[in-house]
């Protein structure tokens, strides 16, 4: 039996999912829409208390669709939230098949494309009556604010050992098998206030000390697989007061967890060296946001992806990404997952777009992954 992707139905789902508001922690409308569509497909669906825990209005959606074939379930995932500006979105379908926003907000293809492609891929298999294994879905909230939704999900509920996360830019047919560690940091430099005109010699300029440390820290590409960035610097209370305090924030990310840790330690040393001659002090706080992973190219989750791509005439390209995704939490929970491109372009901007053709290709890929039981 052949399964068929229904383009108009797929397009209708995508336009529904990209209409209205869905910024992080405001996913209520999308959650209700998806719950209805999943239950229509035969899923049992539950919503957890992630929204309550994180200060949002919706939780992570978890669903199970029972199949008729033996074997462990396959997990499919895409997140429900968008970046800002994502309120009152209005998608527009252009004559050439490209879909954009009205230019005042993001489109929200990140990650409504993944959501719509998962729905249509499953629907096409179900309508054709083709036997398949159990399917699990996880549609998290708050992915765009450092994967907070999946970070509080109870992964003991999931039975699948392999996952496909539809959440990457580029044409359908590529997948990320390697992703980085990421640490954020906040450094507070303490100096001493004094009047800048009458007695500057009695002060310790915290901004000047912080600047000396920052100048000693390599930024940008520290090496071919590690980046470092000082993102904000604030300090001082008035233009005629020697600043007593300066706060710097930034991040380090890279494919080697050990190299990221080493870079964090070099930042700490730079501030230590800067404050000592001036009699200043500092406090550095760090937080691990992501833990790097690399899925072997011969892993079943990868070989299935490449096999299905070959059958559909897609590239089946494997790549690395310096971005984070819910797959970081899947891998940490012991699930072998990779991140799939779902056709979106120029995400996190008001120029975001996708084509109807890419939505169809993504849906076909989902269906193929469900049906491949080799």
CSV table of C-alpha atoms in Angstrom, one decimal:
chain,number,residue,atom,x,y,z
A,1,UNK,CA,0.0,0.0,0.0
A,2,UNK,CA,1.2,3.5,-0.8
A,3,UNK,CA,0.8,6.5,1.5
A,4,UNK,CA,0.1,10.0,0.2
A,5,UNK,CA,1.0,13.4,1.5
A,6,UNK,CA,-2.0,15.7,1.2
A,7,UNK,CA,-0.5,19.1,0.4
A,8,UNK,CA,-3.6,21.2,1.1
A,9,UNK,CA,-4.2,19.6,4.5
A,10,UNK,CA,-0.5,19.9,5.4
A,11,UNK,CA,-0.6,23.6,4.4
A,12,UNK,CA,-3.7,24.2,6.4
A,13,UNK,CA,-2.1,22.7,9.5
A,14,UNK,CA,1.0,24.8,9.0
A,15,UNK,CA,-0.9,28.1,8.6
A,16,UNK,CA,-3.0,27.3,11.7
A,17,UNK,CA,0.1,26.7,13.7
A,18,UNK,CA,1.8,29.9,12.5
A,19,UNK,CA,-1.2,32.1,13.2
A,20,UNK,CA,-1.4,34.0,16.4
A,21,UNK,CA,0.9,34.0,19.4
A,22,UNK,CA,3.3,31.3,20.5
A,23,UNK,CA,6.3,33.0,22.1
A,24,UNK,CA,8.1,30.9,24.8
A,25,UNK,CA,5.8,30.4,27.8
A,26,UNK,CA,2.8,31.5,25.8
A,27,UNK,CA,2.1,28.3,23.9
A,28,UNK,CA,-1.5,27.7,25.0
A,29,UNK,CA,-3.2,28.1,21.7
A,30,UNK,CA,-0.7,25.8,19.9
A,31,UNK,CA,-0.9,23.2,22.7
A,32,UNK,CA,-4.7,23.0,22.4
A,33,UNK,CA,-4.6,22.8,18.6
A,34,UNK,CA,-2.1,20.0,18.6
A,35,UNK,CA,-3.9,18.1,21.3
A,36,UNK,CA,-7.0,18.0,19.2
A,37,UNK,CA,-5.2,17.0,16.1
A,38,UNK,CA,-3.2,14.2,17.9
A,39,UNK,CA,-6.4,12.8,19.4
A,40,UNK,CA,-8.0,12.8,16.0
A,41,UNK,CA,-5.1,10.7,14.9
A,42,UNK,CA,-5.7,8.2,17.7
A,43,UNK,CA,-3.0,9.3,20.1
A,44,UNK,CA,-3.4,9.2,23.8
A,45,UNK,CA,-2.2,12.7,24.8
A,46,UNK,CA,-1.1,14.1,28.2
A,47,UNK,CA,0.1,17.6,29.1
A,48,UNK,CA,2.6,17.9,32.0
A,49,UNK,CA,3.0,20.8,34.5
A,50,UNK,CA,6.0,22.4,32.8
A,51,UNK,CA,4.1,25.6,32.2
A,52,UNK,CA,3.2,25.9,35.9
A,53,UNK,CA,6.8,25.2,36.9
A,54,UNK,CA,8.3,27.6,34.4
A,55,UNK,CA,5.7,30.4,34.7
A,56,UNK,CA,4.0,29.7,31.3
A,57,UNK,CA,0.5,28.8,30.2
A,58,UNK,CA,1.1,25.4,28.7
A,59,UNK,CA,3.0,22.2,29.4
A,60,UNK,CA,4.9,19.7,27.3
A,61,UNK,CA,2.7,17.4,25.2
A,62,UNK,CA,3.5,13.7,25.3
A,63,UNK,CA,1.5,11.2,23.2
A,64,UNK,CA,1.5,7.6,22.2
A,65,UNK,CA,0.0,6.0,19.2
A,66,UNK,CA,-0.2,2.2,19.4
A,67,UNK,CA,1.0,0.3,16.3
A,68,UNK,CA,0.5,-3.3,15.2
A,69,UNK,CA,4.1,-4.3,14.7
A,70,UNK,CA,6.5,-5.5,17.4
A,71,UNK,CA,9.6,-3.5,18.3
A,72,UNK,CA,10.4,-0.4,20.4
A,73,UNK,CA,8.5,2.8,19.6
A,74,UNK,CA,10.0,5.6,17.5
A,75,UNK,CA,10.0,9.1,19.1
A,76,UNK,CA,9.2,12.2,17.0
A,77,UNK,CA,9.6,15.7,18.4
A,78,UNK,CA,9.3,19.4,17.5
A,79,UNK,CA,8.9,22.3,19.9
A,80,UNK,CA,5.8,24.5,20.2
A,81,UNK,CA,7.3,27.9,21.0
A,82,UNK,CA,8.8,30.7,18.9
A,83,UNK,CA,11.3,33.4,19.5
A,84,UNK,CA,10.3,37.1,19.7
A,85,UNK,CA,8.7,38.8,18.0
A,86,UNK,CA,6.1,36.0,17.9
A,87,UNK,CA,2.8,37.6,18.9
A,88,UNK,CA,-0.1,38.1,16.5
A,89,UNK,CA,1.7,36.3,13.7
A,90,UNK,CA,0.1,36.4,10.2
A,91,UNK,CA,1.5,33.9,7.7
A,92,UNK,CA,1.3,34.7,4.0
A,93,UNK,CA,1.4,32.2,1.1
A,94,UNK,CA,3.0,33.7,-2.0
A,95,UNK,CA,2.3,32.7,-5.5
A,96,UNK,CA,5.6,31.0,-5.9
A,97,UNK,CA,4.8,28.6,-2.9
A,98,UNK,CA,6.9,30.5,-0.4
A,99,UNK,CA,5.4,31.3,3.0
A,100,UNK,CA,6.5,34.3,5.1
A,101,UNK,CA,5.1,36.4,7.9
A,102,UNK,CA,3.8,39.9,7.2
A,103,UNK,CA,7.3,41.2,8.1
A,104,UNK,CA,6.5,42.4,11.6
A,105,UNK,CA,7.0,39.1,13.4
A,106,UNK,CA,8.9,35.8,12.8
A,107,UNK,CA,6.9,33.3,10.7
A,108,UNK,CA,7.3,30.6,13.3
A,109,UNK,CA,8.3,27.8,10.9
A,110,UNK,CA,10.8,27.3,13.7
A,111,UNK,CA,9.3,25.0,14.8
A,112,UNK,CA,5.8,24.8,13.3
A,113,UNK,CA,7.3,23.2,10.2
A,114,UNK,CA,8.4,20.3,12.3
A,115,UNK,CA,5.1,20.0,14.0
A,116,UNK,CA,3.1,20.1,10.7
A,117,UNK,CA,5.4,17.6,9.0
A,118,UNK,CA,5.1,15.2,11.9
A,119,UNK,CA,1.3,15.4,11.9
A,120,UNK,CA,1.0,14.9,8.1
A,121,UNK,CA,3.6,12.1,8.0
A,122,UNK,CA,1.8,10.1,10.6
A,123,UNK,CA,-1.6,10.9,9.1
A,124,UNK,CA,-0.5,9.6,5.7
A,125,UNK,CA,0.6,6.3,7.2
A,126,UNK,CA,-2.6,5.9,9.2
A,127,UNK,CA,-4.9,6.7,6.3
A,128,UNK,CA,-3.1,4.1,4.1
A,129,UNK,CA,-3.6,1.5,6.8
A,130,UNK,CA,0.1,0.5,6.7
A,131,UNK,CA,1.2,-1.5,9.8
A,132,UNK,CA,3.8,0.3,11.9
A,133,UNK,CA,5.4,0.2,15.3
A,134,UNK,CA,4.2,2.3,18.3
A,135,UNK,CA,4.9,6.0,17.8
A,136,UNK,CA,5.7,8.4,20.6
A,137,UNK,CA,5.7,12.2,20.3
A,138,UNK,CA,7.0,14.9,22.5
A,139,UNK,CA,6.2,18.5,21.7
A,140,UNK,CA,8.0,20.6,24.3
A,141,UNK,CA,7.4,24.2,25.4
A,142,UNK,CA,10.1,26.8,26.1
A,143,UNK,CA,12.7,25.3,23.8
A,144,UNK,CA,13.9,28.7,22.6
A,145,UNK,CA,14.8,29.8,26.1
A,146,UNK,CA,17.5,27.1,26.5
A,147,UNK,CA,15.4,24.0,26.2
A,148,UNK,CA,13.7,24.6,29.6
A,149,UNK,CA,10.5,22.7,28.7
A,150,UNK,CA,12.2,19.3,27.9
A,151,UNK,CA,14.6,20.0,30.8
A,152,UNK,CA,11.7,19.4,33.3
A,153,UNK,CA,10.0,16.6,31.4
A,154,UNK,CA,9.9,13.2,33.0
A,155,UNK,CA,11.8,11.0,30.5
A,156,UNK,CA,11.0,7.8,32.4
A,157,UNK,CA,7.7,8.0,30.5
A,158,UNK,CA,9.3,7.4,27.2
A,159,UNK,CA,9.9,3.9,25.9
A,160,UNK,CA,11.6,4.8,22.6
A,161,UNK,CA,15.4,4.4,22.3
A,162,UNK,CA,15.7,6.4,19.1
A,163,UNK,CA,14.4,9.9,18.3
A,164,UNK,CA,14.1,12.3,15.4
A,165,UNK,CA,13.9,16.0,16.3
A,166,UNK,CA,12.6,18.2,13.5
A,167,UNK,CA,14.2,21.5,14.4
A,168,UNK,CA,17.0,22.6,12.0
A,169,UNK,CA,17.3,25.0,9.1
A,170,UNK,CA,18.1,24.1,5.6
A,171,UNK,CA,16.6,21.8,3.0
A,172,UNK,CA,15.0,18.6,4.1
A,173,UNK,CA,17.4,15.7,3.8
A,174,UNK,CA,20.2,16.8,6.2
A,175,UNK,CA,20.7,15.9,9.9
A,176,UNK,CA,22.9,17.0,12.7
A,177,UNK,CA,24.6,14.2,14.6
A,178,UNK,CA,26.9,16.4,16.6
A,179,UNK,CA,26.1,19.4,18.8
A,180,UNK,CA,27.9,21.5,21.4
A,181,UNK,CA,28.3,22.0,25.1
A,182,UNK,CA,27.4,25.5,26.2
A,183,UNK,CA,28.1,27.4,29.4
A,184,UNK,CA,26.9,30.8,30.3
A,185,UNK,CA,28.8,33.0,32.8
A,186,UNK,CA,28.3,36.1,34.8
A,187,UNK,CA,31.3,38.0,36.3
A,188,UNK,CA,30.8,40.7,38.9
A,189,UNK,CA,33.9,42.9,39.5
A,190,UNK,CA,34.0,44.9,42.7
A,191,UNK,CA,36.0,48.1,42.9
A,192,UNK,CA,35.6,51.2,45.2
A,193,UNK,CA,33.5,54.2,44.6
A,194,UNK,CA,35.0,57.7,44.8
A,195,UNK,CA,34.3,61.2,43.4
A,196,UNK,CA,35.8,61.3,39.9
A,197,UNK,CA,36.7,64.9,40.1
A,198,UNK,CA,37.8,65.5,43.7
A,199,UNK,CA,39.4,62.2,44.6
A,200,UNK,CA,39.7,59.7,41.7
A,201,UNK,CA,42.8,58.3,43.3
A,202,UNK,CA,40.8,57.0,46.2
A,203,UNK,CA,38.6,54.9,43.9
A,204,UNK,CA,39.1,51.5,42.1
A,205,UNK,CA,37.4,51.7,38.7
A,206,UNK,CA,35.6,48.4,38.3
A,207,UNK,CA,34.8,49.0,34.6
A,208,UNK,CA,38.5,49.6,33.8
A,209,UNK,CA,39.5,46.5,35.7
A,210,UNK,CA,36.8,44.4,33.8
A,211,UNK,CA,37.9,45.9,30.5
A,212,UNK,CA,41.5,44.8,31.2
A,213,UNK,CA,40.3,41.3,31.8
A,214,UNK,CA,38.0,41.3,28.7
A,215,UNK,CA,40.9,42.5,26.5
A,216,UNK,CA,42.9,39.4,27.6
A,217,UNK,CA,40.1,36.9,26.7
A,218,UNK,CA,40.1,35.5,23.2
A,219,UNK,CA,36.7,35.9,21.6
A,220,UNK,CA,35.0,34.6,18.5
A,221,UNK,CA,36.4,31.3,17.3
A,222,UNK,CA,38.9,30.4,20.0
A,223,UNK,CA,39.8,27.3,18.0
A,224,UNK,CA,38.0,25.5,15.1
A,225,UNK,CA,35.4,23.9,17.4
A,226,UNK,CA,35.0,26.4,20.3
A,227,UNK,CA,33.5,29.9,20.5
A,228,UNK,CA,33.6,32.5,23.2
A,229,UNK,CA,31.6,35.7,23.6
A,230,UNK,CA,31.2,38.5,26.0
A,231,UNK,CA,27.7,39.6,25.4
A,232,UNK,CA,26.9,42.4,27.9
A,233,UNK,CA,28.7,44.7,30.2
A,234,UNK,CA,27.1,47.1,32.7
A,235,UNK,CA,28.4,49.2,35.5
A,236,UNK,CA,28.7,52.5,37.2
A,237,UNK,CA,26.2,54.7,38.9
A,238,UNK,CA,27.0,58.2,37.6
A,239,UNK,CA,29.4,60.0,35.2
A,240,UNK,CA,31.2,61.7,38.1
A,241,UNK,CA,31.6,58.6,40.3
A,242,UNK,CA,34.4,56.1,39.9
A,243,UNK,CA,32.4,52.9,39.2
A,244,UNK,CA,32.3,50.5,42.1
A,245,UNK,CA,30.8,47.6,40.2
A,246,UNK,CA,30.9,46.1,36.7
A,247,UNK,CA,28.9,43.0,35.5
A,248,UNK,CA,29.8,41.1,32.4
A,249,UNK,CA,27.9,38.2,30.9
A,250,UNK,CA,28.7,35.8,28.1
A,251,UNK,CA,28.9,32.3,26.8
A,252,UNK,CA,31.3,29.6,25.7
A,253,UNK,CA,30.2,26.8,23.4
A,254,UNK,CA,32.0,24.0,21.6
A,255,UNK,CA,32.0,20.4,20.5
A,256,UNK,CA,34.5,19.3,23.1
A,257,UNK,CA,33.1,19.6,26.6
A,258,UNK,CA,36.7,19.6,28.0
A,259,UNK,CA,37.7,22.5,25.8
A,260,UNK,CA,34.7,24.5,26.9
A,261,UNK,CA,35.6,23.9,30.5
A,262,UNK,CA,39.2,24.9,29.8
A,263,UNK,CA,38.0,28.2,28.2
A,264,UNK,CA,35.8,28.9,31.2
A,265,UNK,CA,38.8,28.5,33.4
A,266,UNK,CA,40.9,30.8,31.2
A,267,UNK,CA,38.2,33.5,31.6
A,268,UNK,CA,38.3,33.0,35.4
A,269,UNK,CA,42.1,33.4,35.3
A,270,UNK,CA,41.9,36.6,33.2
A,271,UNK,CA,39.7,38.3,35.8
A,272,UNK,CA,41.8,37.0,38.6
A,273,UNK,CA,44.9,38.5,37.0
A,274,UNK,CA,43.2,41.8,36.3
A,275,UNK,CA,41.8,42.5,39.7
A,276,UNK,CA,44.9,41.6,41.7
A,277,UNK,CA,47.1,44.6,40.9
A,278,UNK,CA,44.3,47.1,41.6
A,279,UNK,CA,43.0,45.7,44.9
A,280,UNK,CA,39.7,44.8,43.3
A,281,UNK,CA,37.8,41.5,43.6
A,282,UNK,CA,35.4,39.5,41.4
A,283,UNK,CA,32.8,36.7,41.6
A,284,UNK,CA,32.2,34.4,38.6
A,285,UNK,CA,29.1,32.4,38.3
A,286,UNK,CA,28.7,29.7,35.6
A,287,UNK,CA,25.9,27.5,34.4
A,288,UNK,CA,26.0,24.5,32.1
A,289,UNK,CA,23.2,25.0,29.5
A,290,UNK,CA,24.0,22.2,27.1
A,291,UNK,CA,26.2,19.1,27.2
A,292,UNK,CA,27.9,18.1,23.9
A,293,UNK,CA,27.1,14.9,22.1
A,294,UNK,CA,28.1,13.0,18.9
A,295,UNK,CA,25.9,10.2,17.6
A,296,UNK,CA,28.0,7.6,15.6
A,297,UNK,CA,27.4,7.5,11.9
A,298,UNK,CA,26.7,3.8,12.1
A,299,UNK,CA,24.1,4.1,14.8
A,300,UNK,CA,20.6,2.7,13.7
A,301,UNK,CA,19.0,6.1,14.1
A,302,UNK,CA,21.5,7.5,11.6
A,303,UNK,CA,21.5,4.6,9.1
A,304,UNK,CA,17.7,4.6,9.0
A,305,UNK,CA,17.7,8.3,8.2
A,306,UNK,CA,20.1,7.9,5.4
A,307,UNK,CA,18.3,4.8,4.0
A,308,UNK,CA,15.0,6.6,3.9
A,309,UNK,CA,16.6,9.7,2.3
A,310,UNK,CA,18.1,7.5,-0.4
A,311,UNK,CA,14.7,6.0,-1.1
A,312,UNK,CA,13.2,9.5,-1.5
A,313,UNK,CA,16.0,11.0,-3.5
A,314,UNK,CA,17.2,13.3,-0.7
A,315,UNK,CA,20.8,14.1,0.1
A,316,UNK,CA,21.0,12.3,3.5
A,317,UNK,CA,23.8,14.7,4.5
A,318,UNK,CA,25.2,14.4,8.1
A,319,UNK,CA,26.5,17.6,9.7
A,320,UNK,CA,27.4,19.3,13.0
A,321,UNK,CA,25.6,22.2,14.5
A,322,UNK,CA,26.6,24.8,17.1
A,323,UNK,CA,23.0,25.3,18.1
A,324,UNK,CA,21.1,23.7,20.9
A,325,UNK,CA,17.9,21.7,20.7
A,326,UNK,CA,15.7,19.4,22.8
A,327,UNK,CA,17.8,16.6,21.4
A,328,UNK,CA,20.4,17.5,24.0
A,329,UNK,CA,18.0,16.4,26.7
A,330,UNK,CA,17.0,13.3,24.8
A,331,UNK,CA,20.6,12.2,24.5
A,332,UNK,CA,21.2,13.0,28.2
A,333,UNK,CA,18.2,10.8,29.0
A,334,UNK,CA,19.8,7.9,27.1
A,335,UNK,CA,17.8,8.2,23.8
A,336,UNK,CA,19.8,8.1,20.6
A,337,UNK,CA,18.5,11.1,18.7
A,338,UNK,CA,19.5,13.3,15.7
A,339,UNK,CA,18.2,16.7,14.6
A,340,UNK,CA,16.6,16.9,11.1
A,341,UNK,CA,16.3,19.9,8.8
A,342,UNK,CA,12.7,20.6,8.1
A,343,UNK,CA,13.0,23.2,5.3
A,344,UNK,CA,12.9,26.5,7.2
A,345,UNK,CA,15.2,29.4,6.3
A,346,UNK,CA,16.5,32.6,8.0
A,347,UNK,CA,15.0,31.5,11.4
A,348,UNK,CA,14.9,33.9,14.3
A,349,UNK,CA,14.3,36.9,12.0
A,350,UNK,CA,11.3,38.6,10.5
A,351,UNK,CA,12.7,37.3,7.1
A,352,UNK,CA,12.0,33.7,8.1
A,353,UNK,CA,10.5,31.6,5.3
A,354,UNK,CA,9.7,28.1,4.1
A,355,UNK,CA,8.2,26.6,0.9
A,356,UNK,CA,5.2,24.3,0.5
A,357,UNK,CA,7.5,21.9,-1.3
A,358,UNK,CA,9.8,21.6,1.7
A,359,UNK,CA,6.9,21.0,4.0
A,360,UNK,CA,5.8,18.1,1.7
A,361,UNK,CA,9.3,16.7,1.6
A,362,UNK,CA,9.5,16.8,5.4
A,363,UNK,CA,6.3,15.0,5.7
A,364,UNK,CA,7.4,12.3,3.3
A,365,UNK,CA,10.6,11.9,5.3
A,366,UNK,CA,8.6,11.4,8.6
A,367,UNK,CA,6.4,8.8,6.9
A,368,UNK,CA,9.4,7.0,5.6
A,369,UNK,CA,11.1,6.9,9.0
A,370,UNK,CA,7.9,5.5,10.6
A,371,UNK,CA,7.7,2.7,8.0
A,372,UNK,CA,11.3,1.7,7.8
A,373,UNK,CA,11.7,-1.3,10.0
A,374,UNK,CA,15.0,-2.7,8.7
